[in-house]
């Protein structure tokens, strides 16, 4: 049997979900590749991958795709790795440079600014280098590892998960495992839960391995993965996804609003791998 193809982002915040696919027995059944968030939807659309850790907004543009239950990359309050860095007060922002790699964060930014009454803002995609982005823009959107490592001294920082929570009192879901239309997952959901279990148990190791590349202390990365990011798709996260999709549609950021459709995996799952809240979120859809 051919190995199933999985795709993810290269950021450290995805490592707790993908770690199990890169080591141990799962590695023999899955091929994992890494791409910018904006590229993942194209891979699912063209059949280049069976499943991808897809930026949330891209689900709205993939007719027939389904979300794997229980799993996500989300932030309950402050994400630290998705923010608007500004040279001017928020109400004075008129031009924004966008990290071109994530449409979800760009959509979230536009929703947040609209809630602040800022709709007449000009956006331009730029490579994720903060000094260059701010040369001719009032503010810049950074995500992922570049956001964690950027020097934001003397800038006003607006954490977008924190802004979203202030508006909605809900967490924000940045990415979900998504299965392309017609894909067969013969081993079901369990390998994805196994990978998450291994990743969450190995956060200290992930932090230590990643620290030299990011130039950050391991303790800083470990705190980020344990405190700022979480990986469980429960009732609040599903509610937040629905609300995000509705507001994105109302602002014209997606052409239509697709309801959340979960992929029903073959066989059962190990009860210890899911929380009661995750199970409720799945059964209620």
Steps between C-alpha positions, in 0.01 A plus 500: 500500500630848414583734784244771574619853430464759773595868486560754773665832571866521607424707812580376849135532607407210269765264637285357783250377239750370242776357718363148503495485120871579482627230735401154615261258329276767344790614285468176299142579396499874434705744294513842668600812307513862614376810317382856561141515627378651172638202304315229697157563347645460151646162597160375615327648199734335250530167681857563611413394854225297666491721809656829604524709814300764323465868594141536615378746234610268219235247603242746370648478150527120476163356404463146630795511739444375855659587833647232723335525844679566830813664355603860427753775557329764711557766761274565796621854567837629373674321214834691497566377145221682312500875548480841341812708565430869452698824487183704567198472729243244388243759399756669272589191297434547128753264336594146607764263364376140518713192541402333173510149644173499696155600379339400831697754700434764235126430522513514880683833482237648270222382733676648804563835327138510382387458862717802580328697224795477257378388160682740267841334535733415212671158516806375316665160523869505589769248604496455880781739597375757746747784424431477127124474549494818710713709266192622312206368707341610826486143630594142416337162559743226603426134572677185612872477567581841343258658747662321795848617406438855372634802688188698589671763716326839491202357307140466607407129502143381453477126560217383271387208715480738794302748289265223383440386858423857609234518227351149526610349834603196297831339407627534145564197282785555255522159332323163482591164352295488179438205267460561128181384324509130418810422706502165678655487845529123559634533855246766589560768758706305751843573342431875525408463867809285557716767338346769721556289811866453413538868414344627822714262703806624314453876524817545705696310234337699219601823674858386550533384138348819360681753718822521292307560177280770652769654717271489802546336843338154519295616800346780292394258226370246751288765673363608162395145409350425841335832586429697184406219262271201551405205283151387601194571284219521755162671513639851546741454210225375267281794601791735429558345157133546409510863611825567312356354180182706537685827560741431214203448268328817623813701417522340155822314581357166384237459226273269701476365851553124527380327814746283687496143379700244694670203342366185663800274549497126444484305823506645848752708690670444831291670767804628688607699193198730496332716761129497579472851356663393173260208471201729561623741232526215250164343580316833492597579141 
